[in-house]
Amino acid sequence: MSSTAFDFVLQTALLLGLAPLVSGCIKNWKAKLQNRRGPPVWQVYRDIGKFLRKDMVVSEHASWVFSYAPYVVFISALLAGLMVPMVSTQAPLSLFGGVLALVGLLALGRFFLALGGLDPASAFGGMGSSREMTIAAIAEPALMLAIFTVALAAGSTDLSHIVQATLGPAWSLLNPRHVLAFAALFIVLLAETGRIPVDNPATHLELTMIHEAMLLEYSGRYLALMEWGASIKQLVLMTLLVNVFFPIGLAADASPAALGLGLLSYLARLSLVAGVVVLVETANAKLRLFRVPDLLSAAFVLASLALFSTFLFQ
Amino acid sequence: MDQFSPILLNLGLLGYVLGALAGLVFFRRSRAANLGAFGCAAAAAACTGLACVHALLTGAATDAGSTRLVPTLVPYVQFTVCLDPLSCFFGLILSLVALALSIYSLGYARGYYGRKSVGVLGAFYNVLVLATTLVFLSDNAFFFLIAWEIMALSAYCLVSFEHEQNETRNAGVLFFVMSHIGTGCLILGFLLLFQASGGYGFAGFHALGDKMAASPRNAAFLLFLVGFGVKAGLVPLHIWLPAAHPVAPSNVSALLSGVLIKTGIYGLARVLFDFLGTPPNWWGVTVLGLGTLSAVLGVLYALMQHDLKRLLAYHSIENIGIILMGLGAALMFLHTGHPVLASLALVAGLYHTINHAVFKALLFLGAGAVVHAAHTRDMEEMGGLAKRMPHTALFFLIGAVAISALPPLNGFVSEWLVYQSLLQGFGTTSSLIRLMFPLSGAMLALTGALAAACFVKAFGITFLAQPRSTHAAQAREATPTMLLGQGLLAAACVFLGLFPTLFLKVLDPVTRQLAGPALSTQLSLANGLVLSGATPGGGSVSTLGLTAAAAGLLLVPFALWLVYARRTRVRLGPTWDCGLQGLTPRMEYTATGFSKPIRMIFKALFRPRREVQREYDFSPYFAKTLRFESHVEELFLTRLYRPLYGAVWQASRRMRALQAGSLQAYLIYIFVILLVLLLFAL
């Protein structure tokens, strides 16, 4: 029991500490790739620190929902993160919920994020909320189907079980089911974390913005929690991707050596996915809003194919 | 068997009768009628609820026999009830909801003082609850149908309660007609069962299907599916539901959407699992497919509504779909011989049944309070109510989170069970059919996400931002009894969400009666703190554990506040308005605008039509007036029911020639028919 509590604290710290770094790295690498100098990788930490120290301005139209939303967004992202195995094959909260609870918690955060966008009575916020919920709705079936594919193969919705089942001989990583589901989940990752070609994380005040539009009225401590929560969510989804599909080198026991090796391998794979995200963001332009469903239905088709291939190859 | 439950049950039934009489006696005295009718109903609901819980938990339900309520002289007609597990479970749902509703009604009916007769409302309300109780409890097909008809007629009277409005009258008639089409199918179905068993008692119908030939058995399945499907609001038989539920008084809407449509689910569960024996595969496939279709279409149409109560009514169709996904999967597992999985899927469906009853009633009560305060059902004229009605807003938010299947509330738990049974169903067969399970699961995911979008809209547009009308700006919090009714249901949502393993004990006798083994011990891990899928290692969830962990994690923001933000101040300021002269409510996002992306994405289904008229002097960019209209098409209404209605109309015009008014002709008809019948008899 005490080791679970220890894991809980450790993984919380890892999530809190690593998430802004991943966001910062993506920003920095993207700038480098586009021949800009870009902000340093630590910039996101500085931003959050600055937001925390600032006074808050809260809209006079907003109600109590506005003030509670940042906490729900932040906590739900953290909780979701505690269900994913990060460094070892065992996630601290895997008994309390598997991949279905993870999707539910992310949806809970999104629900309150969208309400927080609507509350200050600004048209921007409503626009952002509307688009966020729409895109999430059409991304959800693809996400679930891709997850079902791996869950069915592992015979469990528990992420620790899924990861342990994938840790078989290396060649099984390259079977078609795996590759197709990975591709589907990668597209969903781009949509869920508001990346180009779905949303542009670098814009404020454009009519095309989605995530930023909902945050316009937030400031100070609340904004810090919202930004941090968003980066944790991004980290959780990336972790899901790297650890479910390529769980190479994950620590099987709690010895320091295994954990250290697991951390190194995890960081390496994480930076690989971040690098791919940077490439995709640089090579593509943002899609028109009503083109996004096409992209996401492509993800759904990929996930369905993954499922059909399960049927064919078994 | 101990007499505790039957005595309490009789007390409860008597209470409803007294309530109905009180309503009629105090016909002209609103206050007395209100107290008498709804007070009696609340007490009666408490009695029947206790009776059902007691029977389920002590195991008395499993060996319950028939109890005669009233003596009868007519053969076959027996007015008998039986407190068996399935009946008790649905009786429990009804009693729980009716208790909260009756308390709420004490405050809500005050809105009718001086306008309408509260006595009539109270009397019909009591009759409706009484008849619904008897539908759930009766164990004789004849008695069942009589109770069924009383239920439909009293519901019709309540739907038409505010009959001064054209819309209400039309909705009432549509409800009446559809309901009777359903009843017709039920009568035929029961006749088929009568033919096979030679009696009307439900005890004689048990596992009758195994003794029947294939074709009458399949015919009975289809007849019951249509008959109960109409009542449940199954797509494509649903069209009456979004018309009838919103126009009724809100306490009645809650009863209709929360419980009355569940009589359809009860009927299907009773017939499919108790009467018709081991099902062929296509029954389960049909039910699962129709359930999935209902879920997706229900939520899509709900998104297009800006009438708050109509939106909720469409969500009932969605949730009936989810319940039927559970029941359909259970049928498929019974076919393939997996009793444990059948139990799991049945538990999922029935758990969602009580969950939906609780949160949908809660949402309708909230909507009732809002409509009462804002004087309209149109969300576009609401807004800002969270500040003016904070308690109602909180309860509505709890209902919204629950219905969107978000953790840690009850909707999440039952959908989690549905997902589990669908995923585990994949391994039960090796035929292509098994792909149906994960695909239905994906559609359930779509449904859940769309429902979340819909309730962001429903809550956000109604309760958040600035009020969009003067009525909304002057809205006042609901009365204490109305809040108490909502609070009870909200507490039930939280309880059913956080303590699923406790509640599952109630379902044990039901699964043992209908499908396979009892699951409550198999589904609970770690002393009942964790809910597990039926197979070991298949996955587990603990809403209680998650809530506790969330409480622990709140230390992080607290520590951050302590270290960094203790000295910061909070200022109120205007929302940024792009440098204009201040924001007005007209600049807010509207309900129609919110759902526009969905409308565009699914335009093949909705066929949206819009009309824009601009009046301008010199440039179209500076319009003086602008009129905007937007419509979506209810596909089943325009493509299925309108042509059908036209055909019926044409046929009856032709038939009119037969009824020309000549007595001799009528005599000839009778003679000819008699001859034909005699020929058949030969």
PDB file of C-alpha atoms in Angstrom, chain B residues 242-443:
ATOM      1  CA  PRO B 242     -40.557  14.753 -28.272  1.00  0.00           C
ATOM      2  CA  ALA B 243     -43.991  16.197 -29.005  1.00  0.00           C
ATOM      3  CA  ALA B 244     -45.821  14.994 -25.904  1.00  0.00           C
ATOM      4  CA  HIS B 245     -43.243  15.197 -23.120  1.00  0.00           C
ATOM      5  CA  PRO B 246     -42.400  18.908 -23.322  1.00  0.00           C
ATOM      6  CA  VAL B 247     -45.965  20.231 -23.370  1.00  0.00           C
ATOM      7  CA  ALA B 248     -47.044  18.503 -20.145  1.00  0.00           C
ATOM      8  CA  PRO B 249     -46.594  20.254 -16.775  1.00  0.00           C
ATOM      9  CA  SER B 250     -42.938  19.758 -15.783  1.00  0.00           C
ATOM     10  CA  ASN B 251     -43.566  17.405 -12.862  1.00  0.00           C
ATOM     11  CA  VAL B 252     -45.541  15.196 -15.255  1.00  0.00           C
ATOM     12  CA  SER B 253     -42.849  15.496 -17.952  1.00  0.00           C
ATOM     13  CA  ALA B 254     -40.383  14.172 -15.406  1.00  0.00           C
ATOM     14  CA  LEU B 255     -42.662  11.228 -14.661  1.00  0.00           C
ATOM     15  CA  LEU B 256     -43.273  10.540 -18.356  1.00  0.00           C
ATOM     16  CA  SER B 257     -39.616  10.707 -19.385  1.00  0.00           C
ATOM     17  CA  GLY B 258     -38.196   9.255 -16.199  1.00  0.00           C
ATOM     18  CA  VAL B 259     -40.504   6.338 -15.572  1.00  0.00           C
ATOM     19  CA  LEU B 260     -43.336   5.934 -18.051  1.00  0.00           C
ATOM     20  CA  ILE B 261     -41.122   5.105 -21.003  1.00  0.00           C
ATOM     21  CA  LYS B 262     -39.483   2.506 -18.755  1.00  0.00           C
ATOM     22  CA  THR B 263     -42.725   0.513 -18.845  1.00  0.00           C
ATOM     23  CA  GLY B 264     -41.627  -0.311 -22.400  1.00  0.00           C
ATOM     24  CA  ILE B 265     -38.258  -1.493 -21.094  1.00  0.00           C
ATOM     25  CA  TYR B 266     -39.975  -3.467 -18.354  1.00  0.00           C
ATOM     26  CA  GLY B 267     -42.256  -5.102 -20.896  1.00  0.00           C
ATOM     27  CA  LEU B 268     -39.366  -6.030 -23.167  1.00  0.00           C
ATOM     28  CA  ALA B 269     -37.330  -7.403 -20.288  1.00  0.00           C
ATOM     29  CA  ARG B 270     -40.320  -9.392 -19.035  1.00  0.00           C
ATOM     30  CA  VAL B 271     -41.245 -10.800 -22.414  1.00  0.00           C
ATOM     31  CA  LEU B 272     -37.789 -11.390 -23.877  1.00  0.00           C
ATOM     32  CA  PHE B 273     -36.078 -12.822 -20.820  1.00  0.00           C
ATOM     33  CA  ASP B 274     -38.972 -14.387 -18.915  1.00  0.00           C
ATOM     34  CA  PHE B 275     -41.530 -15.532 -21.498  1.00  0.00           C
ATOM     35  CA  LEU B 276     -39.933 -16.187 -24.853  1.00  0.00           C
ATOM     36  CA  GLY B 277     -37.228 -18.633 -23.840  1.00  0.00           C
ATOM     37  CA  THR B 278     -33.772 -18.944 -25.369  1.00  0.00           C
ATOM     38  CA  PRO B 279     -33.592 -16.296 -28.072  1.00  0.00           C
ATOM     39  CA  PRO B 280     -32.431 -16.873 -31.648  1.00  0.00           C
ATOM     40  CA  ASN B 281     -29.459 -14.729 -32.592  1.00  0.00           C
ATOM     41  CA  TRP B 282     -31.313 -12.220 -34.749  1.00  0.00           C
ATOM     42  CA  TRP B 283     -33.420 -11.010 -31.813  1.00  0.00           C
ATOM     43  CA  GLY B 284     -30.372  -9.826 -29.943  1.00  0.00           C
ATOM     44  CA  VAL B 285     -28.852  -8.378 -33.087  1.00  0.00           C
ATOM     45  CA  THR B 286     -32.085  -6.489 -33.826  1.00  0.00           C
ATOM     46  CA  VAL B 287     -32.392  -5.092 -30.322  1.00  0.00           C
ATOM     47  CA  LEU B 288     -28.722  -4.106 -30.156  1.00  0.00           C
ATOM     48  CA  GLY B 289     -28.907  -2.511 -33.623  1.00  0.00           C
ATOM     49  CA  LEU B 290     -32.091  -0.576 -32.892  1.00  0.00           C
ATOM     50  CA  GLY B 291     -30.662   0.494 -29.542  1.00  0.00           C
ATOM     51  CA  THR B 292     -27.526   1.852 -31.193  1.00  0.00           C
ATOM     52  CA  LEU B 293     -29.597   3.654 -33.822  1.00  0.00           C
ATOM     53  CA  SER B 294     -31.854   5.183 -31.171  1.00  0.00           C
ATOM     54  CA  ALA B 295     -28.909   6.329 -29.109  1.00  0.00           C
ATOM     55  CA  VAL B 296     -27.125   8.096 -31.959  1.00  0.00           C
ATOM     56  CA  LEU B 297     -30.196   9.620 -33.621  1.00  0.00           C
ATOM     57  CA  GLY B 298     -31.735  10.634 -30.298  1.00  0.00           C
ATOM     58  CA  VAL B 299     -28.722  12.657 -29.256  1.00  0.00           C
ATOM     59  CA  LEU B 300     -28.226  14.164 -32.718  1.00  0.00           C
ATOM     60  CA  TYR B 301     -31.795  15.450 -32.807  1.00  0.00           C
ATOM     61  CA  ALA B 302     -31.493  16.618 -29.208  1.00  0.00           C
ATOM     62  CA  LEU B 303     -28.582  18.815 -30.247  1.00  0.00           C
ATOM     63  CA  MET B 304     -30.763  20.630 -32.744  1.00  0.00           C
ATOM     64  CA  GLN B 305     -33.356  21.731 -30.163  1.00  0.00           C
ATOM     65  CA  HIS B 306     -33.492  25.067 -28.428  1.00  0.00           C
ATOM     66  CA  ASP B 307     -36.641  24.265 -26.482  1.00  0.00           C
ATOM     67  CA  LEU B 308     -35.155  23.078 -23.191  1.00  0.00           C
ATOM     68  CA  LYS B 309     -37.792  20.451 -22.436  1.00  0.00           C
ATOM     69  CA  ARG B 310     -37.867  19.150 -25.992  1.00  0.00           C
ATOM     70  CA  LEU B 311     -34.099  18.741 -25.844  1.00  0.00           C
ATOM     71  CA  LEU B 312     -34.480  16.642 -22.707  1.00  0.00           C
ATOM     72  CA  ALA B 313     -37.218  14.583 -24.349  1.00  0.00           C
ATOM     73  CA  TYR B 314     -34.923  13.680 -27.255  1.00  0.00           C
ATOM     74  CA  HIS B 315     -32.290  12.610 -24.752  1.00  0.00           C
ATOM     75  CA  SER B 316     -34.767  10.078 -23.418  1.00  0.00           C
ATOM     76  CA  ILE B 317     -34.707   8.409 -26.828  1.00  0.00           C
ATOM     77  CA  GLU B 318     -30.910   8.335 -26.647  1.00  0.00           C
ATOM     78  CA  ASN B 319     -30.895   6.729 -23.211  1.00  0.00           C
ATOM     79  CA  ILE B 320     -33.536   4.173 -24.112  1.00  0.00           C
ATOM     80  CA  GLY B 321     -31.147   3.253 -26.905  1.00  0.00           C
ATOM     81  CA  ILE B 322     -28.291   2.752 -24.434  1.00  0.00           C
ATOM     82  CA  ILE B 323     -30.503   0.604 -22.193  1.00  0.00           C
ATOM     83  CA  LEU B 324     -31.506  -1.522 -25.171  1.00  0.00           C
ATOM     84  CA  MET B 325     -27.853  -1.949 -26.141  1.00  0.00           C
ATOM     85  CA  GLY B 326     -27.412  -3.659 -22.791  1.00  0.00           C
ATOM     86  CA  LEU B 327     -30.530  -5.807 -23.190  1.00  0.00           C
ATOM     87  CA  GLY B 328     -29.674  -6.700 -26.802  1.00  0.00           C
ATOM     88  CA  ALA B 329     -26.171  -7.771 -25.854  1.00  0.00           C
ATOM     89  CA  ALA B 330     -27.633  -9.857 -23.035  1.00  0.00           C
ATOM     90  CA  LEU B 331     -29.930 -11.614 -25.515  1.00  0.00           C
ATOM     91  CA  MET B 332     -26.978 -12.381 -27.784  1.00  0.00           C
ATOM     92  CA  PHE B 333     -25.038 -13.837 -24.858  1.00  0.00           C
ATOM     93  CA  LEU B 334     -27.996 -15.996 -23.858  1.00  0.00           C
ATOM     94  CA  HIS B 335     -28.091 -17.303 -27.408  1.00  0.00           C
ATOM     95  CA  THR B 336     -24.415 -18.212 -27.399  1.00  0.00           C
ATOM     96  CA  GLY B 337     -24.677 -19.684 -23.896  1.00  0.00           C
ATOM     97  CA  HIS B 338     -22.686 -17.210 -21.799  1.00  0.00           C
ATOM     98  CA  PRO B 339     -24.877 -16.703 -18.705  1.00  0.00           C
ATOM     99  CA  VAL B 340     -22.294 -14.641 -16.784  1.00  0.00           C
ATOM    100  CA  LEU B 341     -21.910 -12.175 -19.611  1.00  0.00           C
ATOM    101  CA  ALA B 342     -25.675 -12.122 -20.088  1.00  0.00           C
ATOM    102  CA  SER B 343     -26.008 -11.175 -16.441  1.00  0.00           C
ATOM    103  CA  LEU B 344     -23.383  -8.467 -16.878  1.00  0.00           C
ATOM    104  CA  ALA B 345     -25.093  -6.946 -19.914  1.00  0.00           C
ATOM    105  CA  LEU B 346     -28.474  -7.137 -18.201  1.00  0.00           C
ATOM    106  CA  VAL B 347     -27.052  -5.446 -15.113  1.00  0.00           C
ATOM    107  CA  ALA B 348     -25.616  -2.727 -17.361  1.00  0.00           C
ATOM    108  CA  GLY B 349     -28.974  -2.140 -19.061  1.00  0.00           C
ATOM    109  CA  LEU B 350     -30.995  -2.189 -15.851  1.00  0.00           C
ATOM    110  CA  TYR B 351     -28.490  -0.017 -14.005  1.00  0.00           C
ATOM    111  CA  HIS B 352     -28.777   2.506 -16.789  1.00  0.00           C
ATOM    112  CA  THR B 353     -32.551   2.255 -16.496  1.00  0.00           C
ATOM    113  CA  ILE B 354     -32.601   3.461 -12.902  1.00  0.00           C
ATOM    114  CA  ASN B 355     -29.854   5.988 -13.599  1.00  0.00           C
ATOM    115  CA  HIS B 356     -31.729   7.479 -16.476  1.00  0.00           C
ATOM    116  CA  ALA B 357     -34.918   7.625 -14.421  1.00  0.00           C
ATOM    117  CA  VAL B 358     -33.104   9.543 -11.708  1.00  0.00           C
ATOM    118  CA  PHE B 359     -31.135  12.042 -13.752  1.00  0.00           C
ATOM    119  CA  LYS B 360     -33.792  12.625 -16.364  1.00  0.00           C
ATOM    120  CA  ALA B 361     -36.407  13.335 -13.705  1.00  0.00           C
ATOM    121  CA  LEU B 362     -33.891  15.652 -12.032  1.00  0.00           C
ATOM    122  CA  LEU B 363     -33.233  17.508 -15.278  1.00  0.00           C
ATOM    123  CA  PHE B 364     -36.928  17.880 -16.022  1.00  0.00           C
ATOM    124  CA  LEU B 365     -37.545  19.223 -12.531  1.00  0.00           C
ATOM    125  CA  GLY B 366     -34.737  21.718 -13.034  1.00  0.00           C
ATOM    126  CA  ALA B 367     -36.177  22.648 -16.408  1.00  0.00           C
ATOM    127  CA  GLY B 368     -39.576  23.060 -14.737  1.00  0.00           C
ATOM    128  CA  ALA B 369     -38.129  25.492 -12.203  1.00  0.00           C
ATOM    129  CA  VAL B 370     -36.366  27.399 -14.971  1.00  0.00           C
ATOM    130  CA  VAL B 371     -39.420  27.539 -17.220  1.00  0.00           C
ATOM    131  CA  HIS B 372     -41.465  28.688 -14.256  1.00  0.00           C
ATOM    132  CA  ALA B 373     -38.987  31.508 -13.594  1.00  0.00           C
ATOM    133  CA  ALA B 374     -38.234  32.565 -17.162  1.00  0.00           C
ATOM    134  CA  HIS B 375     -41.775  32.129 -18.542  1.00  0.00           C
ATOM    135  CA  THR B 376     -40.567  30.366 -21.659  1.00  0.00           C
ATOM    136  CA  ARG B 377     -39.191  27.011 -22.782  1.00  0.00           C
ATOM    137  CA  ASP B 378     -36.969  28.675 -25.355  1.00  0.00           C
ATOM    138  CA  MET B 379     -33.316  28.601 -24.289  1.00  0.00           C
ATOM    139  CA  GLU B 380     -32.545  31.598 -26.498  1.00  0.00           C
ATOM    140  CA  GLU B 381     -34.419  33.769 -24.022  1.00  0.00           C
ATOM    141  CA  MET B 382     -32.709  32.452 -20.899  1.00  0.00           C
ATOM    142  CA  GLY B 383     -29.182  32.949 -19.601  1.00  0.00           C
ATOM    143  CA  GLY B 384     -27.560  34.150 -16.406  1.00  0.00           C
ATOM    144  CA  LEU B 385     -29.731  31.933 -14.237  1.00  0.00           C
ATOM    145  CA  ALA B 386     -26.791  30.413 -12.332  1.00  0.00           C
ATOM    146  CA  LYS B 387     -26.490  33.664 -10.402  1.00  0.00           C
ATOM    147  CA  ARG B 388     -30.196  34.054  -9.837  1.00  0.00           C
ATOM    148  CA  MET B 389     -31.081  30.419  -9.126  1.00  0.00           C
ATOM    149  CA  PRO B 390     -27.821  28.974  -7.739  1.00  0.00           C
ATOM    150  CA  HIS B 391     -29.306  25.831  -6.173  1.00  0.00           C
ATOM    151  CA  THR B 392     -31.352  24.874  -9.195  1.00  0.00           C
ATOM    152  CA  ALA B 393     -28.240  25.487 -11.305  1.00  0.00           C
ATOM    153  CA  LEU B 394     -26.156  23.190  -9.117  1.00  0.00           C
ATOM    154  CA  PHE B 395     -28.742  20.394  -9.269  1.00  0.00           C
ATOM    155  CA  PHE B 396     -29.134  20.791 -13.029  1.00  0.00           C
ATOM    156  CA  LEU B 397     -25.354  20.662 -13.402  1.00  0.00           C
ATOM    157  CA  ILE B 398     -25.245  17.408 -11.425  1.00  0.00           C
ATOM    158  CA  GLY B 399     -27.912  15.995 -13.739  1.00  0.00           C
ATOM    159  CA  ALA B 400     -26.023  17.250 -16.796  1.00  0.00           C
ATOM    160  CA  VAL B 401     -22.743  15.667 -15.709  1.00  0.00           C
ATOM    161  CA  ALA B 402     -24.572  12.431 -14.932  1.00  0.00           C
ATOM    162  CA  ILE B 403     -26.388  12.197 -18.259  1.00  0.00           C
ATOM    163  CA  SER B 404     -23.214  13.040 -20.194  1.00  0.00           C
ATOM    164  CA  ALA B 405     -21.686   9.879 -18.673  1.00  0.00           C
ATOM    165  CA  LEU B 406     -18.869  11.768 -16.986  1.00  0.00           C
ATOM    166  CA  PRO B 407     -17.140  10.391 -13.912  1.00  0.00           C
ATOM    167  CA  PRO B 408     -17.814  10.162 -11.018  1.00  0.00           C
ATOM    168  CA  LEU B 409     -21.617  10.200 -11.337  1.00  0.00           C
ATOM    169  CA  ASN B 410     -24.050   7.405 -12.107  1.00  0.00           C
ATOM    170  CA  GLY B 411     -24.311   7.755 -15.902  1.00  0.00           C
ATOM    171  CA  PHE B 412     -20.617   6.991 -16.179  1.00  0.00           C
ATOM    172  CA  VAL B 413     -20.898   3.820 -14.102  1.00  0.00           C
ATOM    173  CA  SER B 414     -23.694   2.266 -16.120  1.00  0.00           C
ATOM    174  CA  GLU B 415     -22.118   3.182 -19.461  1.00  0.00           C
ATOM    175  CA  TRP B 416     -18.867   1.708 -18.190  1.00  0.00           C
ATOM    176  CA  LEU B 417     -20.738  -1.537 -17.581  1.00  0.00           C
ATOM    177  CA  VAL B 418     -22.223  -1.368 -21.092  1.00  0.00           C
ATOM    178  CA  TYR B 419     -18.731  -0.887 -22.558  1.00  0.00           C
ATOM    179  CA  GLN B 420     -17.419  -3.791 -20.527  1.00  0.00           C
ATOM    180  CA  SER B 421     -20.147  -6.148 -21.667  1.00  0.00           C
ATOM    181  CA  LEU B 422     -19.723  -5.085 -25.304  1.00  0.00           C
ATOM    182  CA  LEU B 423     -15.956  -5.563 -25.200  1.00  0.00           C
ATOM    183  CA  GLN B 424     -16.192  -8.942 -23.539  1.00  0.00           C
ATOM    184  CA  GLY B 425     -18.858  -9.937 -26.033  1.00  0.00           C
ATOM    185  CA  PHE B 426     -16.236  -9.856 -28.770  1.00  0.00           C
ATOM    186  CA  GLY B 427     -14.853 -13.185 -27.623  1.00  0.00           C
ATOM    187  CA  THR B 428     -18.193 -14.998 -27.366  1.00  0.00           C
ATOM    188  CA  THR B 429     -18.516 -15.911 -31.021  1.00  0.00           C
ATOM    189  CA  SER B 430     -16.206 -16.317 -33.968  1.00  0.00           C
ATOM    190  CA  SER B 431     -18.661 -15.193 -36.627  1.00  0.00           C
ATOM    191  CA  LEU B 432     -18.594 -11.789 -38.275  1.00  0.00           C
ATOM    192  CA  ILE B 433     -21.383 -10.695 -35.919  1.00  0.00           C
ATOM    193  CA  ARG B 434     -18.825 -10.085 -33.223  1.00  0.00           C
ATOM    194  CA  LEU B 435     -17.597  -6.947 -34.979  1.00  0.00           C
ATOM    195  CA  MET B 436     -20.945  -5.486 -34.010  1.00  0.00           C
ATOM    196  CA  PHE B 437     -19.853  -5.230 -30.376  1.00  0.00           C
ATOM    197  CA  PRO B 438     -16.894  -2.856 -30.723  1.00  0.00           C
ATOM    198  CA  LEU B 439     -18.668  -0.884 -33.461  1.00  0.00           C
ATOM    199  CA  SER B 440     -21.668  -0.374 -31.168  1.00  0.00           C
ATOM    200  CA  GLY B 441     -19.153   0.619 -28.512  1.00  0.00           C
ATOM    201  CA  ALA B 442     -17.727   3.258 -30.847  1.00  0.00           C
ATOM    202  CA  MET B 443     -21.231   4.548 -31.525  1.00  0.00           C
TER     203      MET B 443
END
